Amino acid sequence: MLKKRYSLMLIVVLMLVTILSGCQPAADGGDGDGNGDDVKEFVYAVVDDPATFDLDTTSWHQTQAIVSFDSLVEIDTEGNVSPKLAESWEISDDGLEWTFNLRQGIMFHCNEEEFTAHAVKHKFDHMKNPDKPSVNAHMISAIDDVVVVDDYTVKFMFNSVDGAIWNTLGGSFFAIDCPSCREEHGEDYGMNPCGTGPWILDDYVPGSHVTYVANTEYWGGADYWDNNGPPKFDKLTFRIIPDEATRILELQQGTVDYAAVPPQETKRLQDETDINVILSPSNGLRYWGFNMKKWPWTNKNVRIAMQYAIDKEAITESALEGLAKPLWSALPPSIPGYSEELEAEFKAKYPYDPAKTKEVLENDGWALNADGVYEKDGKPLAVSMWVLNEGIQIRTAEIIESNLKDVGVDLDIQVMEQATLTSGSPKGLHESLLWTYGWYDPQILFFLFNNGGTRMHYIDETVQRLAEEGHQKVSMEERLPIYEELQRYLADNPSWVVLYFPQDIHGFSPRVENVRMNPFGGGFVLNDIELK
Amino acid sequence: MSTNIEAGSQQQLKPKSFASTAWREFKKNKGAIVGLSLVIFFVFVAIFAPLLAPHDPENMNQEFRLQGPSRHFVFGTDEHGRDILSRIIYGSRISISVGFVAVFIAGIGGITLGLVAGYWNKADSFIMRIIDVLMSFPFLLLAIGIVSILGPSLVNTMIAVGLGSIPGYARVTRSAVLKVREEEFIEATRALGFSDRRIIMRHILPNITAPIIVMCTLSLGSSILGAAALSFLGLGAKPPEPEWGFMLFSARSYINSAWWYSLFPGLAIMLMVLGFNMLGDGLRDALDPRLQNIK
Amino acid sequence: MSYTYIIRRILATIPVLLGVSLLVFLMLHAIPGDPVRLIVGEFAPQETVDAITRQLGLDRPLHVQFFNFLSNAVRGDLGRSLITNRDITQEIVNRFPLTFKIAVLAVLLQIIIGLGLGIMAALNHRKILDNVAMIGALLGVSMPSFWLALLLMLVFGVGLKWLPISGYFGFKSLILPAVTLGLLTGARIARMTRSSVLEVLNQDFVRTARAKGLKERIVIYKHVLKNALIPIVTLVGMSFGSLLGGAIITETVFALPGIAQLAINGINRRDFPMVQGVVLVIAVSFTLCNLLVDVVYSVLDPRIRYE
């Protein structure tokens, strides 16, 4: 009996030994106070793991997955195209042949291959590989072929004019991989990326962090960057912290140098801490979208009535703490195509006016029933709305529900997970949804409504035609009038209620200097950052 | 030690005096009285919510949002300016109903399974296999799965929590039945030719009632916690309903600026669960014949 | 405790594991939504969706998918994540040590708190110590775990700054999560210990031992504890087994890359093979723990027979 007690104690001791022996700090970058003695480390808090470093196999291109790559060009802070891997370009008169002159003397991280036109063609071929096309192949559907003219000259052959292709060529969707490394690693390339970018992947511990070390041989990056050389600090660590409150706490404590700040923490961080809070206009808007295939949205009067029903200011003041602005246009100020005049026009057309909502409904034949809900042909005006299970969305939804109750509409809020939302709405399972879009170019309207789109199923000839024509011109000047017409048409024939456009709120620790925001590139220019 | 050898007649006498002994024991137990009072208090609050709540729980006042406790809003306001005290009061209805329905579902399923498993040996290992399967499944994962399949609503939360609790009920019932079989010489009565139905109804059920009542009361607490956990993760809640766990989900966004928002709903959950737990303890102490002998 | 018994028990777990795999498979495919849209993004055309669906093998009939999973799992191959294409077995292995360490720490705490409080309460039955201990334990089992986690984080991480708020920085990071888990289950164990000890204390053979004049201490340690421990061993074993499956809420709030996060992320992203693999591993750990518990059970009480 005693023996058995001792054997129990032995087990306990063994367990203790296991723990203590196994408890070394996590590898690399786990120290958290950001300052090894002379190693300058920038700690960037992110919400989740990178999906993969093979950018062709996913549409999720988070910052933590893409910093080891470069693109041919980049959109600068004014919205203009800035040379990057491509020094210059010529576009044929008919807009169907784009010739790029590439920068010379750039090596991939593996140091075994030089960046040349072959790498560009390889990327294109890989994306369009008929056996296993890239998930993002539709972004370059306008490009038929890429021809290598010589080592540093490459020609893109288009099947139709696409003036919006700059956003694809200027971002991660056409990031250039090292061809030989791709061939070598095959399926495992997703864990062994090789690009030309300013950062080289050093360590990735799933669920914990992604660490990059500076590419000391970096060729310089986009023209518009202030710092056209290697990064000014040595290590870039992305810490994966799923919980929002935890991220902010770490930012305050200085164990993290950058985190996106939710609106409700902004004032407090600005007033009570030394965190440098920077606001920049977000590149999208939030909307309440109707599934046009379902009742009651087939009735245009109902849709028009809803335009007067929502108190957008209450939403931006409350759910967004005043850090967003109500919006009426189909494009937000941060996307070309937006105009103050158009916005003023739409705002005057659809002010917040619950009485008007009731008037439009009643003129359409609706009458209030015993429950205070409008009814027509025996059917009460009761609709459901899919909402993502996230704080801001839910708060917005609650305000909308309250607004609608005031005008005799019964709204049923259905809080859903992202996966259910994203796969269910293309199938049209919803009645309406609270959603967002984000992009840098008015082509977003094409993505949104092409063939009805995956969110609102809005099939309309005019919308389709205008949305397509919008990017079938090379220069932005030629495209803008088309988008103006489209916005007007959407205001008169809405499939949604545009709600607001938010601001991105960035929190930097005080030791971070030279912060330069770029609303067109998603965030700030990482290469310009310096650490005190 | 129970020495009740004779089935039948003495069984009739026992329940009556048993119940009054139990009640006497219960009254002596201070904790049990506190628990009972807490439960009665919350039930009272739930029933008379419209009379007790100082404000309309869904009434938004954007000018008063995120204010701390004051005379006007005793527990402060939330991000929409709604009175937290009123929302907690109305929320008690939701918590109690979720608890009871979940326990009901778990009870029906679990007790039946446990009874069958305990009484018929042939079914025993098959049923226990199924129970093992359910128990090897992490409860929250199972609940998340069920809510994801059925869709977000309070009813589905009740179902999810209820289904997830079935294994516990089945096990307790089964061991209680097994114990009764041992002590009450059930085998003998079976051999004598008594029908299964009679044995179950008159011999087994009365004797397993006690542990089952205790289990139900205690599991009310854990069901409420389970449902709150689901809402805290953002599932199963139905805004703008004032469900306590969901209030904590919303409160998380304001943890640094509105401590009252995180404190009071959490306290409410704890107190209600505490009440059921103390009540359950009291019932267990009172109903367990062996403990009655302890000085 | 025969070897044949152990072998038979292990064999008996196979249908359970099969059942768990089947249950999670059916559940996953019953949940609306699939990973394809998440992978390809909102604006990809239907052709891309179809192509990726084919590529991932999601268009094959359900029973074929399930059978493939099983036949691979038996050989130790849990497949690759649909989202990241990384080997699932490797992912689980990577995260297991962290979850294991927290589980061990938490269980140790549970035992210390649980047994300590419980025995003390039982020996001081109906006196002040008993009441205080049991009120504490009652509060423990009534408290929502996420609430406790937030409170601990605020006090020790933000206020006193003794411990890291989140992330995995070695041993320090395990303390708050382990305390959260240990306190709450420790409270439950304390209650159970107290009633179990009380029950045994009251049994005839204890009175006999006392009557024989044996020293109180021997009575307690040799006879009472050994018998009282039986239900507690079960509880601790089951707790350990379920902690090996990770603790969802603690891992989320403290940002710890454990197994539960793998499962939750997997469900959120509809990463079917990932969830299948993780749940299978969890079930295996849990079943093994149960077996261990039964072994310890029989060591403690030779009266128990196994048919």
CSV table of N, CA, C and O in Angstrom, one decimal, chain A residues 209-297:
chain,number,residue,atom,x,y,z
A,209,HIS,N,3.8,33.4,-33.6
A,209,HIS,CA,4.5,34.6,-34.2
A,209,HIS,C,5.1,34.2,-35.5
A,209,HIS,O,5.3,33.0,-35.8
A,210,VAL,N,5.3,35.2,-36.4
A,210,VAL,CA,6.0,35.1,-37.6
A,210,VAL,C,7.2,36.1,-37.5
A,210,VAL,O,6.9,37.3,-37.3
A,211,THR,N,8.4,35.6,-37.7
A,211,THR,CA,9.5,36.5,-37.6
A,211,THR,C,10.2,36.7,-38.9
A,211,THR,O,10.5,35.7,-39.6
A,212,TYR,N,10.5,37.9,-39.3
A,212,TYR,CA,11.3,38.2,-40.5
A,212,TYR,C,12.6,38.9,-40.1
A,212,TYR,O,12.6,39.7,-39.1
A,213,VAL,N,13.6,38.7,-40.8
A,213,VAL,CA,14.9,39.5,-40.6
A,213,VAL,C,15.0,40.4,-41.9
A,213,VAL,O,14.6,40.1,-43.0
A,214,ALA,N,15.7,41.5,-41.7
A,214,ALA,CA,15.8,42.5,-42.7
A,214,ALA,C,16.7,42.0,-43.8
A,214,ALA,O,17.7,41.3,-43.6
A,215,ASN,N,16.3,42.3,-45.1
A,215,ASN,CA,17.1,41.9,-46.2
A,215,ASN,C,18.1,43.0,-46.4
A,215,ASN,O,17.8,44.1,-47.0
A,216,THR,N,19.3,42.8,-45.9
A,216,THR,CA,20.3,43.8,-46.0
A,216,THR,C,20.8,44.2,-47.4
A,216,THR,O,21.4,45.2,-47.6
A,217,GLU,N,20.5,43.3,-48.3
A,217,GLU,CA,20.8,43.6,-49.7
A,217,GLU,C,19.6,44.2,-50.5
A,217,GLU,O,19.6,44.3,-51.7
A,218,TYR,N,18.6,44.7,-49.8
A,218,TYR,CA,17.4,45.1,-50.5
A,218,TYR,C,17.7,46.2,-51.5
A,218,TYR,O,18.3,47.2,-51.2
A,219,TRP,N,17.1,46.1,-52.6
A,219,TRP,CA,17.3,46.9,-53.8
A,219,TRP,C,16.7,48.3,-53.7
A,219,TRP,O,17.1,49.2,-54.4
A,220,GLY,N,15.7,48.5,-52.8
A,220,GLY,CA,15.2,49.9,-52.7
A,220,GLY,C,13.7,50.0,-52.6
A,220,GLY,O,13.2,50.9,-52.0
A,221,GLY,N,13.0,49.2,-53.3
A,221,GLY,CA,11.5,49.3,-53.2
A,221,GLY,C,10.9,50.4,-54.1
A,221,GLY,O,11.5,50.9,-55.1
A,222,ALA,N,9.7,50.7,-53.8
A,222,ALA,CA,8.9,51.6,-54.7
A,222,ALA,C,9.5,53.0,-54.7
A,222,ALA,O,10.0,53.5,-53.7
A,223,ASP,N,9.4,53.7,-55.8
A,223,ASP,CA,10.0,55.0,-55.9
A,223,ASP,C,9.5,56.0,-54.9
A,223,ASP,O,10.3,56.8,-54.4
A,224,TYR,N,8.2,55.9,-54.6
A,224,TYR,CA,7.7,57.0,-53.7
A,224,TYR,C,8.1,56.8,-52.2
A,224,TYR,O,7.8,57.7,-51.4
A,225,TRP,N,8.7,55.7,-51.9
A,225,TRP,CA,9.1,55.5,-50.5
A,225,TRP,C,10.2,56.5,-50.2
A,225,TRP,O,11.0,56.8,-51.0
A,226,ASP,N,10.2,57.0,-48.9
A,226,ASP,CA,11.3,57.8,-48.5
A,226,ASP,C,12.6,57.0,-48.4
A,226,ASP,O,13.6,57.5,-48.8
A,227,ASN,N,12.5,55.9,-47.8
A,227,ASN,CA,13.7,55.1,-47.6
A,227,ASN,C,13.8,54.1,-48.8
A,227,ASN,O,13.2,53.0,-48.8
A,228,ASN,N,14.7,54.3,-49.7
A,228,ASN,CA,14.9,53.4,-50.8
A,228,ASN,C,16.1,52.5,-50.6
A,228,ASN,O,17.0,52.5,-51.5
A,229,GLY,N,16.1,51.9,-49.5
A,229,GLY,CA,17.2,51.0,-49.2
A,229,GLY,C,16.7,49.9,-48.3
A,229,GLY,O,15.5,49.7,-48.2
A,230,PRO,N,17.6,49.2,-47.7
A,230,PRO,CA,17.2,48.1,-46.8
A,230,PRO,C,16.4,48.7,-45.6
A,230,PRO,O,16.5,49.9,-45.3
A,231,PRO,N,15.6,47.9,-44.9
A,231,PRO,CA,14.8,48.5,-43.8
A,231,PRO,C,15.7,49.1,-42.7
A,231,PRO,O,16.9,48.7,-42.6
A,232,LYS,N,15.2,50.0,-41.9
A,232,LYS,CA,16.0,50.7,-41.0
A,232,LYS,C,16.0,50.0,-39.6
A,232,LYS,O,16.6,50.4,-38.7
A,233,PHE,N,15.4,48.8,-39.5
A,233,PHE,CA,15.5,48.0,-38.3
A,233,PHE,C,15.7,46.6,-38.7
A,233,PHE,O,15.6,46.2,-39.8
A,234,ASP,N,16.1,45.8,-37.7
A,234,ASP,CA,16.7,44.5,-38.0
A,234,ASP,C,15.7,43.3,-38.1
A,234,ASP,O,15.8,42.4,-38.8
A,235,LYS,N,14.7,43.4,-37.2
A,235,LYS,CA,13.8,42.3,-37.1
A,235,LYS,C,12.3,42.8,-37.1
A,235,LYS,O,12.0,43.8,-36.5
A,236,LEU,N,11.5,42.0,-37.8
A,236,LEU,CA,10.1,42.3,-37.9
A,236,LEU,C,9.3,41.1,-37.4
A,236,LEU,O,9.4,40.0,-38.0
A,237,THR,N,8.7,41.2,-36.2
A,237,THR,CA,7.9,40.1,-35.7
A,237,THR,C,6.4,40.4,-35.7
A,237,THR,O,6.0,41.4,-35.1
A,238,PHE,N,5.7,39.5,-36.2
A,238,PHE,CA,4.2,39.6,-36.2
A,238,PHE,C,3.8,38.7,-35.1
A,238,PHE,O,3.9,37.5,-35.1
A,239,ARG,N,3.2,39.3,-34.0
A,239,ARG,CA,2.7,38.5,-32.9
A,239,ARG,C,1.2,38.2,-33.1
A,239,ARG,O,0.4,39.1,-33.4
A,240,ILE,N,0.9,36.9,-33.0
A,240,ILE,CA,-0.5,36.6,-33.3
A,240,ILE,C,-1.3,36.6,-32.0
A,240,ILE,O,-1.1,35.8,-31.1
A,241,ILE,N,-2.2,37.6,-31.9
A,241,ILE,CA,-3.0,37.7,-30.7
A,241,ILE,C,-4.5,37.9,-31.1
A,241,ILE,O,-4.9,38.9,-31.5
A,242,PRO,N,-5.2,36.8,-31.0
A,242,PRO,CA,-6.6,36.8,-31.5
A,242,PRO,C,-7.5,37.8,-30.7
A,242,PRO,O,-8.5,38.3,-31.3
A,243,ASP,N,-7.2,38.0,-29.5
A,243,ASP,CA,-8.2,38.7,-28.6
A,243,ASP,C,-7.9,40.2,-28.7
A,243,ASP,O,-6.8,40.7,-28.4
A,244,GLU,N,-8.9,41.0,-29.0
A,244,GLU,CA,-8.7,42.4,-29.2
A,244,GLU,C,-8.3,43.2,-27.9
A,244,GLU,O,-7.3,44.0,-28.0
A,245,ALA,N,-8.9,42.8,-26.8
A,245,ALA,CA,-8.5,43.5,-25.6
A,245,ALA,C,-7.1,43.2,-25.2
A,245,ALA,O,-6.3,44.1,-24.8
A,246,THR,N,-6.6,42.0,-25.5
A,246,THR,CA,-5.2,41.7,-25.2
A,246,THR,C,-4.3,42.5,-26.0
A,246,THR,O,-3.2,42.9,-25.6
A,247,ARG,N,-4.6,42.6,-27.3
A,247,ARG,CA,-3.7,43.4,-28.2
A,247,ARG,C,-3.5,44.8,-27.7
A,247,ARG,O,-2.4,45.3,-27.7
A,248,ILE,N,-4.6,45.4,-27.3
A,248,ILE,CA,-4.5,46.8,-26.9
A,248,ILE,C,-3.7,46.9,-25.6
A,248,ILE,O,-2.9,47.8,-25.4
A,249,LEU,N,-4.0,45.9,-24.7
A,249,LEU,CA,-3.2,45.9,-23.4
A,249,LEU,C,-1.7,45.8,-23.7
A,249,LEU,O,-0.9,46.5,-23.1
A,250,GLU,N,-1.4,45.0,-24.7
A,250,GLU,CA,0.1,44.8,-25.0
A,250,GLU,C,0.6,46.1,-25.6
A,250,GLU,O,1.8,46.5,-25.4
A,251,LEU,N,-0.2,46.7,-26.4
A,251,LEU,CA,0.3,48.0,-27.0
A,251,LEU,C,0.6,49.0,-26.0
A,251,LEU,O,1.6,49.7,-26.0
A,252,GLN,N,-0.3,49.1,-25.0
A,252,GLN,CA,-0.1,50.1,-23.9
A,252,GLN,C,1.1,49.7,-23.1
A,252,GLN,O,1.8,50.6,-22.7
A,253,GLN,N,1.3,48.5,-22.9
A,253,GLN,CA,2.5,48.1,-22.1
A,253,GLN,C,3.8,48.2,-22.8
A,253,GLN,O,4.8,48.0,-22.3
A,254,GLY,N,3.7,48.4,-24.2
A,254,GLY,CA,4.9,48.5,-24.9
A,254,GLY,C,5.5,47.2,-25.4
A,254,GLY,O,6.6,47.2,-25.9
A,255,THR,N,4.8,46.1,-25.2
A,255,THR,CA,5.4,44.8,-25.6
A,255,THR,C,5.1,44.6,-27.1
A,255,THR,O,5.5,43.7,-27.7
A,256,VAL,N,4.3,45.5,-27.7
A,256,VAL,CA,3.9,45.5,-29.1
A,256,VAL,C,4.0,46.9,-29.6
A,256,VAL,O,3.7,47.8,-28.9
A,257,ASP,N,4.6,47.0,-30.8
A,257,ASP,CA,4.8,48.4,-31.4
A,257,ASP,C,3.7,48.9,-32.2
A,257,ASP,O,3.5,50.1,-32.4
A,258,TYR,N,2.9,48.0,-32.8
A,258,TYR,CA,1.8,48.4,-33.6
A,258,TYR,C,0.6,47.5,-33.4
A,258,TYR,O,0.7,46.3,-33.4
A,259,ALA,N,-0.6,48.1,-33.3
A,259,ALA,CA,-1.8,47.3,-33.4
A,259,ALA,C,-2.9,48.1,-33.9
A,259,ALA,O,-2.9,49.4,-33.8
A,260,ALA,N,-3.8,47.5,-34.6
A,260,ALA,CA,-5.0,48.2,-35.1
A,260,ALA,C,-5.9,48.5,-33.9
A,260,ALA,O,-6.0,47.6,-33.0
A,261,VAL,N,-6.4,49.7,-33.8
A,261,VAL,CA,-7.1,50.1,-32.6
A,261,VAL,C,-8.6,50.1,-32.9
A,261,VAL,O,-9.1,50.7,-33.9
A,262,PRO,N,-9.4,49.5,-32.1
A,262,PRO,CA,-10.9,49.6,-32.3
A,262,PRO,C,-11.4,51.0,-31.9
A,262,PRO,O,-10.8,51.6,-31.0
A,263,PRO,N,-12.5,51.4,-32.4
A,263,PRO,CA,-13.0,52.8,-32.2
A,263,PRO,C,-13.2,53.1,-30.7
A,263,PRO,O,-12.8,54.2,-30.2
A,264,GLN,N,-13.7,52.1,-29.9
A,264,GLN,CA,-14.0,52.4,-28.6
A,264,GLN,C,-12.8,52.6,-27.7
A,264,GLN,O,-12.9,53.1,-26.5
A,265,GLU,N,-11.6,52.2,-28.1
A,265,GLU,CA,-10.4,52.4,-27.3
A,265,GLU,C,-9.6,53.7,-27.8
A,265,GLU,O,-8.7,54.1,-27.1
A,266,THR,N,-10.1,54.3,-28.9
A,266,THR,CA,-9.3,55.3,-29.5
A,266,THR,C,-9.1,56.5,-28.6
A,266,THR,O,-8.0,57.0,-28.3
A,267,LYS,N,-10.2,57.0,-28.1
A,267,LYS,CA,-10.1,58.2,-27.3
A,267,LYS,C,-9.2,58.0,-26.0
A,267,LYS,O,-8.4,58.8,-25.7
A,268,ARG,N,-9.5,56.9,-25.4
A,268,ARG,CA,-8.7,56.6,-24.2
A,268,ARG,C,-7.2,56.5,-24.5
A,268,ARG,O,-6.4,57.0,-23.8
A,269,LEU,N,-6.8,55.8,-25.6
A,269,LEU,CA,-5.4,55.7,-25.9
A,269,LEU,C,-4.9,57.1,-26.2
A,269,LEU,O,-3.8,57.5,-25.8
A,270,GLN,N,-5.7,57.9,-26.9
A,270,GLN,CA,-5.2,59.3,-27.3
A,270,GLN,C,-5.0,60.1,-26.0
A,270,GLN,O,-4.0,60.8,-25.9
A,271,ASP,N,-6.0,60.1,-25.1
A,271,ASP,CA,-5.9,61.0,-24.0
A,271,ASP,C,-5.1,60.5,-22.8
A,271,ASP,O,-4.4,61.3,-22.1
A,272,GLU,N,-5.1,59.2,-22.6
A,272,GLU,CA,-4.4,58.7,-21.4
A,272,GLU,C,-3.1,58.0,-21.5
A,272,GLU,O,-2.5,57.6,-20.6
A,273,THR,N,-2.7,57.8,-22.8
A,273,THR,CA,-1.4,57.0,-22.9
A,273,THR,C,-0.5,57.8,-23.9
A,273,THR,O,-0.9,58.8,-24.5
A,274,ASP,N,0.7,57.3,-24.0
A,274,ASP,CA,1.6,57.9,-25.0
A,274,ASP,C,1.6,57.2,-26.3
A,274,ASP,O,2.5,57.3,-27.1
A,275,ILE,N,0.6,56.4,-26.5
A,275,ILE,CA,0.5,55.7,-27.8
A,275,ILE,C,0.2,56.7,-28.9
A,275,ILE,O,-0.7,57.6,-28.7
A,276,ASN,N,0.8,56.6,-30.0
A,276,ASN,CA,0.6,57.5,-31.1
A,276,ASN,C,-0.5,57.0,-32.0
A,276,ASN,O,-0.4,56.0,-32.7
A,277,VAL,N,-1.7,57.6,-31.9
A,277,VAL,CA,-2.9,57.1,-32.6
A,277,VAL,C,-3.1,57.9,-33.9
A,277,VAL,O,-3.2,59.1,-33.9
A,278,ILE,N,-3.1,57.1,-35.0
A,278,ILE,CA,-3.2,57.8,-36.3
A,278,ILE,C,-4.4,57.3,-37.0
A,278,ILE,O,-4.7,56.1,-37.1
A,279,LEU,N,-5.2,58.2,-37.6
A,279,LEU,CA,-6.4,57.9,-38.3
A,279,LEU,C,-6.2,58.0,-39.8
A,279,LEU,O,-5.6,59.0,-40.2
A,280,SER,N,-6.7,57.1,-40.5
A,280,SER,CA,-6.6,57.3,-42.0
A,280,SER,C,-7.9,56.7,-42.6
A,280,SER,O,-8.4,55.7,-42.1
A,281,PRO,N,-8.4,57.4,-43.6
A,281,PRO,CA,-9.6,56.9,-44.2
A,281,PRO,C,-9.5,55.5,-44.7
A,281,PRO,O,-8.6,55.1,-45.4
A,282,SER,N,-10.5,54.7,-44.4
A,282,SER,CA,-10.5,53.3,-44.8
A,282,SER,C,-10.9,53.2,-46.3
A,282,SER,O,-11.5,54.2,-46.8
A,283,ASN,N,-10.6,52.1,-46.9
A,283,ASN,CA,-10.8,52.1,-48.3
A,283,ASN,C,-12.1,51.4,-48.7
A,283,ASN,O,-12.2,50.7,-49.7
A,284,GLY,N,-13.1,51.5,-47.9
A,284,GLY,CA,-14.3,50.8,-48.2
A,284,GLY,C,-15.5,51.4,-47.5
A,284,GLY,O,-15.4,52.5,-46.9
A,285,LEU,N,-16.6,50.8,-47.5
A,285,LEU,CA,-17.8,51.3,-46.8
A,285,LEU,C,-18.6,50.1,-46.3
A,285,LEU,O,-18.3,48.9,-46.6
A,286,ARG,N,-19.5,50.4,-45.4
A,286,ARG,CA,-20.4,49.4,-44.8
A,286,ARG,C,-21.8,49.6,-45.4
A,286,ARG,O,-22.2,50.8,-45.5
A,287,TYR,N,-22.5,48.6,-45.6
A,287,TYR,CA,-23.8,48.7,-46.2
A,287,TYR,C,-24.8,47.7,-45.6
A,287,TYR,O,-24.3,46.6,-45.1
A,288,TRP,N,-26.0,48.0,-45.7
A,288,TRP,CA,-27.1,47.0,-45.4
A,288,TRP,C,-27.6,46.5,-46.8
A,288,TRP,O,-28.3,47.3,-47.5
A,289,GLY,N,-27.2,45.3,-47.2
A,289,GLY,CA,-27.5,44.9,-48.5
A,289,GLY,C,-28.8,44.0,-48.6
A,289,GLY,O,-29.0,43.1,-47.7
A,290,PHE,N,-29.6,44.2,-49.6
A,290,PHE,CA,-30.8,43.4,-49.8
A,290,PHE,C,-30.5,42.2,-50.7
A,290,PHE,O,-29.9,42.4,-51.8
A,291,ASN,N,-31.0,41.1,-50.4
A,291,ASN,CA,-31.0,40.0,-51.4
A,291,ASN,C,-32.1,40.2,-52.4
A,291,ASN,O,-33.3,39.9,-52.1
A,292,MET,N,-31.8,40.7,-53.5
A,292,MET,CA,-32.8,41.1,-54.5
A,292,MET,C,-33.7,40.0,-55.0
A,292,MET,O,-34.6,40.3,-55.7
A,293,LYS,N,-33.3,38.8,-54.7
A,293,LYS,CA,-34.1,37.7,-55.2
A,293,LYS,C,-35.3,37.4,-54.3
A,293,LYS,O,-36.1,36.6,-54.6
A,294,LYS,N,-35.2,38.0,-53.1
A,294,LYS,CA,-36.3,37.7,-52.1
A,294,LYS,C,-37.2,38.8,-51.8
A,294,LYS,O,-36.9,40.0,-51.9
A,295,TRP,N,-38.4,38.4,-51.4
A,295,TRP,CA,-39.4,39.4,-50.9
A,295,TRP,C,-38.8,40.0,-49.7
A,295,TRP,O,-38.2,39.3,-48.9
A,296,PRO,N,-39.1,41.3,-49.3
A,296,PRO,CA,-39.8,42.3,-50.1
A,296,PRO,C,-39.0,43.1,-51.0
A,296,PRO,O,-39.5,44.1,-51.5
A,297,TRP,N,-37.8,42.7,-51.2
A,297,TRP,CA,-36.9,43.6,-51.9
A,297,TRP,C,-37.2,43.7,-53.4
A,297,TRP,O,-36.7,44.6,-54.1
